[in-house]
Coordinates of N, CA and C in Angstrom, one line a residue:
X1 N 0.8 -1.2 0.0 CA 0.0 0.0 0.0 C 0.9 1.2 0.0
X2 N 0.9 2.4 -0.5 CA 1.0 3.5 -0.7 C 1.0 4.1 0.3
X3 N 1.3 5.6 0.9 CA 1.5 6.2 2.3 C -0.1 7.2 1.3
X4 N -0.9 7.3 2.1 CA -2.1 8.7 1.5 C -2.3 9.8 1.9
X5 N -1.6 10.5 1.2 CA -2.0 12.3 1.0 C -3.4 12.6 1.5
X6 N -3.2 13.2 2.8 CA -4.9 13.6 3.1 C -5.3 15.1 2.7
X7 N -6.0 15.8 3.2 CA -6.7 17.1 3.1 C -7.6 17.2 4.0
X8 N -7.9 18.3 4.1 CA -8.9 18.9 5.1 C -10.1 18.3 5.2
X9 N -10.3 18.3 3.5 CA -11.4 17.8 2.9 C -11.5 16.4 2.4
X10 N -10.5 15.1 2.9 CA -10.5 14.1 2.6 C -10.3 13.5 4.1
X11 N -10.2 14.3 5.3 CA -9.7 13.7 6.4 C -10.9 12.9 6.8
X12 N -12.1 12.9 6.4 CA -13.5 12.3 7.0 C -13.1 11.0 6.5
X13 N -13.0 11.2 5.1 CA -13.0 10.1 4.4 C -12.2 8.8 4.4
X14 N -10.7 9.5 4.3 CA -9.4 8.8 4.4 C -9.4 8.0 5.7
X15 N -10.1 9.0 6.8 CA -9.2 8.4 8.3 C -10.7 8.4 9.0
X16 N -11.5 9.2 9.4 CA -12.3 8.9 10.3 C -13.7 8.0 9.9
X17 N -13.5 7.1 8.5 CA -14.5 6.3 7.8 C -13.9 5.1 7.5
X18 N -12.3 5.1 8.2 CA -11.8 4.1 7.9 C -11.6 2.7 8.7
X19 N -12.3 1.9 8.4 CA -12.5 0.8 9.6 C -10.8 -0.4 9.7
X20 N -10.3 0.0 10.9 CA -9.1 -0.4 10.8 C -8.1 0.6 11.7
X21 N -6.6 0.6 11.2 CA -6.0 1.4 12.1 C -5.5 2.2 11.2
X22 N -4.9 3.8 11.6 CA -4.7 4.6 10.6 C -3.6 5.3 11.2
X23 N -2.4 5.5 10.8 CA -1.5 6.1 11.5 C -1.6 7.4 10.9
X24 N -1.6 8.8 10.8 CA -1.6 10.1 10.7 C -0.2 10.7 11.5
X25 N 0.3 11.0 10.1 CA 1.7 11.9 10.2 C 1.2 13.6 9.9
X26 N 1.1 14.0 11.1 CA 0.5 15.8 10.5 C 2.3 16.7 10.6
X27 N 2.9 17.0 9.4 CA 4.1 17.7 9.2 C 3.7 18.4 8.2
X28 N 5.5 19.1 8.2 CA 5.4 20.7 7.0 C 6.8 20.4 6.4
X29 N 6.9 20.8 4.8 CA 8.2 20.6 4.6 C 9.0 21.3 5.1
X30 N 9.2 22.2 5.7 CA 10.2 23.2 6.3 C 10.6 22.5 7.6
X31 N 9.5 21.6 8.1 CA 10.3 21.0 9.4 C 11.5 19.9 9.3
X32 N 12.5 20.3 9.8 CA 13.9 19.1 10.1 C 12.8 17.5 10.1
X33 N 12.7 17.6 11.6 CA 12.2 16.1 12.3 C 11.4 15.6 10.7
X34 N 10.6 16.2 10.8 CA 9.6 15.6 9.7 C 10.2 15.4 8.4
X35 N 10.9 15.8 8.2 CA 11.8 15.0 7.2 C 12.7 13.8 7.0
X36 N 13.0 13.9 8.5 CA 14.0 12.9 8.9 C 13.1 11.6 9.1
X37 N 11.5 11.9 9.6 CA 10.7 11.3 9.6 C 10.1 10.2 8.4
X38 N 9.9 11.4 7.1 CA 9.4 10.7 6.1 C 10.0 9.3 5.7
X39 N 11.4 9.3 5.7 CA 11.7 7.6 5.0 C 11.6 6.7 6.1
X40 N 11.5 6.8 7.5 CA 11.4 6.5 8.3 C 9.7 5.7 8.0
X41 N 9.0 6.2 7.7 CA 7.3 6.5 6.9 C 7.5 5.5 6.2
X42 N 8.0 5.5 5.3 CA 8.0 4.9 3.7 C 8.7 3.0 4.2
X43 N 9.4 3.2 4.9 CA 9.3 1.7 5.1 C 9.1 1.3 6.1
X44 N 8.4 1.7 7.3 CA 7.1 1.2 8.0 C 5.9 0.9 6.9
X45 N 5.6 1.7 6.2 CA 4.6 1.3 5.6 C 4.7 0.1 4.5
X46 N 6.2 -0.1 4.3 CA 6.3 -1.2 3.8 C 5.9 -2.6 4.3
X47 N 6.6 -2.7 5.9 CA 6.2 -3.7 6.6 C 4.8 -4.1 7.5
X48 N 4.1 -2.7 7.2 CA 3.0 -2.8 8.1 C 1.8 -2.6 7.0
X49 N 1.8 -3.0 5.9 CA 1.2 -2.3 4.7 C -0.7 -3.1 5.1
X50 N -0.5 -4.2 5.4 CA -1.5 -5.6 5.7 C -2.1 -5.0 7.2
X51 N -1.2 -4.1 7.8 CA -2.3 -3.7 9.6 C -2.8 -2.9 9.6
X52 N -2.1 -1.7 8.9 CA -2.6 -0.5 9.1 C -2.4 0.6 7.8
X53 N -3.1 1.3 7.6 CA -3.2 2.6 6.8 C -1.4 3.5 7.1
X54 N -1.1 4.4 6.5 CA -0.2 5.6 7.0 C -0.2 6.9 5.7
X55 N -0.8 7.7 6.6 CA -1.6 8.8 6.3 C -0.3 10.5 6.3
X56 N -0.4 11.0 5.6 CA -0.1 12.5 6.0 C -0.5 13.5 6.0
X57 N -0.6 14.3 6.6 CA -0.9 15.6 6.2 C -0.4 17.0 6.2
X58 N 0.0 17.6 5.7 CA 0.4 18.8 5.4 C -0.1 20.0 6.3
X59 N 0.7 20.5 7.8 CA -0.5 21.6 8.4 C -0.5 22.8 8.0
X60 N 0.5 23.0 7.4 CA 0.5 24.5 6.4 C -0.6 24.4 5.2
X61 N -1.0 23.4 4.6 CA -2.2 23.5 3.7 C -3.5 23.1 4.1
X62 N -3.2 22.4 5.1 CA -4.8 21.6 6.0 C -4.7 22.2 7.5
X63 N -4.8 23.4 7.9 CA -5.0 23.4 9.4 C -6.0 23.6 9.9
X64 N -7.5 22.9 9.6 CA -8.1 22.4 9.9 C -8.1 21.4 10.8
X65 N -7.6 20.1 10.3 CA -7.2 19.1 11.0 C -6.3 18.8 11.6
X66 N -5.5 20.0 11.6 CA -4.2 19.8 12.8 C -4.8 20.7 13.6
X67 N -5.6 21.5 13.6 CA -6.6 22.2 14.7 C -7.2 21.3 15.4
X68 N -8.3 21.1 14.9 CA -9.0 20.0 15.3 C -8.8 18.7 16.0
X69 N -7.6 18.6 15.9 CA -6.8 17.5 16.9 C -6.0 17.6 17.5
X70 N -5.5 19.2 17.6 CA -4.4 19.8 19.0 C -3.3 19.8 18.5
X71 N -3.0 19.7 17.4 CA -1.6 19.6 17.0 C -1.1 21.0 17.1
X72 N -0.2 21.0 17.9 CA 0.6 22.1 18.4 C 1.8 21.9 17.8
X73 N 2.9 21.0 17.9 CA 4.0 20.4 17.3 C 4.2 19.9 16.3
X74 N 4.9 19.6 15.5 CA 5.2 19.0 14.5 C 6.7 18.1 14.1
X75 N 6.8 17.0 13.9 CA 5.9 15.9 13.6 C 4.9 15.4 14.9
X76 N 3.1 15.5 14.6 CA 2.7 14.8 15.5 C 2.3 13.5 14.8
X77 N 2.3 12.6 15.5 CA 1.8 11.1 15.0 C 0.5 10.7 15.7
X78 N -1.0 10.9 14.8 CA -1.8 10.2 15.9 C -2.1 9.0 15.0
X79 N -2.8 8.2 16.3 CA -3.1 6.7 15.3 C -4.7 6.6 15.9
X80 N -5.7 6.6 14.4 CA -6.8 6.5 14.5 C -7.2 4.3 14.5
X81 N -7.6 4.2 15.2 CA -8.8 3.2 15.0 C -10.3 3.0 15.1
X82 N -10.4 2.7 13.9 CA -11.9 2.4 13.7 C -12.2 4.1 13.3
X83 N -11.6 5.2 13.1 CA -12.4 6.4 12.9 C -12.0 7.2 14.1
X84 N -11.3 6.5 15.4 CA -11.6 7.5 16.3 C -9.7 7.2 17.1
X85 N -9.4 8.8 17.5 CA -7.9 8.9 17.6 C -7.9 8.0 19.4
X86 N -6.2 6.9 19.0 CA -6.5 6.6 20.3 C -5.1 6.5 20.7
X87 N -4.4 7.2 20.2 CA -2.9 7.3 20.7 C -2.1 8.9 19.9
X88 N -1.5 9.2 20.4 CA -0.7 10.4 20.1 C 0.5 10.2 20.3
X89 N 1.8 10.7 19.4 CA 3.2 10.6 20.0 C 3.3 12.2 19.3
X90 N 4.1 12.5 19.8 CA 4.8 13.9 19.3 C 6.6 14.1 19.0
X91 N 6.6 14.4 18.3 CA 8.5 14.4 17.8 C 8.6 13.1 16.8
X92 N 9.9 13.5 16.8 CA 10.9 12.2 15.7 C 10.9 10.5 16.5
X93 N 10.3 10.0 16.0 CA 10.1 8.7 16.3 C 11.1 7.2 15.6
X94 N 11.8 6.6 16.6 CA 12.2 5.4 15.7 C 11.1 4.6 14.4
X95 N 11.4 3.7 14.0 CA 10.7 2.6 13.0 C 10.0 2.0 13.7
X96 N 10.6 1.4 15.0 CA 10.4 0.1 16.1 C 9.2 0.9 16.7
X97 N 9.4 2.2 17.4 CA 8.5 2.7 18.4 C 7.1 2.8 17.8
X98 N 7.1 3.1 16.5 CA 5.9 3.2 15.7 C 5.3 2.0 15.3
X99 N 6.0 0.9 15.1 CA 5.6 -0.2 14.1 C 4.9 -0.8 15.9
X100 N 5.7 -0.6 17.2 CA 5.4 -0.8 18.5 C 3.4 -0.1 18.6
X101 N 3.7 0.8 18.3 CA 2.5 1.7 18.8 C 1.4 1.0 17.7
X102 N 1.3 0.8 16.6 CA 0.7 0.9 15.4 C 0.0 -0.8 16.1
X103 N 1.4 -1.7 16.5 CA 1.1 -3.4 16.9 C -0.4 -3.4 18.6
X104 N 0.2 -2.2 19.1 CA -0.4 -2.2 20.1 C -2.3 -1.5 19.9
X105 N -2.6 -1.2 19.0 CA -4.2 -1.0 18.5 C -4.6 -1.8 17.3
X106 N -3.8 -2.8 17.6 CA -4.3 -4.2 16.4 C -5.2 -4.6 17.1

């Protein structure tokens, strides 16, 4: 599976209609972490492609949804299941700690 580009206007769809688990990366290109982040992204989602969703979003183009869910920081990582957010991490995260978090709302 692919990592999916959300929006403001796709975040109903993408994540909170999504039956399953949904990791949500809300970052900005100008942030360090979140860059260091992304490949970090890209093959988690390789190995976890069959558990879970992994989602991004852009809060300089959608801050909507980084409103709407407190995001103060950036990189925040929340992980939706079933539609509804049930974990938060904030900052630069290992591979392990996420693929850890993502195992633990299976």
């Amino acid at each position: 599976m692919a990592i999916v580009h959300v929006s403001d206007q796709s975040f109903n769809t993408d994540v909170e209609k999504n039956n399953g688990v949904v990791l949500v990366d809300f970052w900005a290109p100008w942030c360090g972490p979140c860059k260091a982040l992304a490949p970090i992204l890209d093959e988690l989602d390789n190995e976890i492609a069959d558990q879970a969703t992994i989602a991004k979003v852009n809060v300089d183009e959608n801050p909507e949804s980084a409103s709407r869910f407190g995001v103060m920081s950036i990189p925040t990582i929340i992980v939706f299941k079933d539609g509804q957010p049930v974990d938060k991490v904030v900052g630069l995260n290992s591979k392990d700690a996420l693929k850890n978090l993502v195992a633990k709302h299976q």
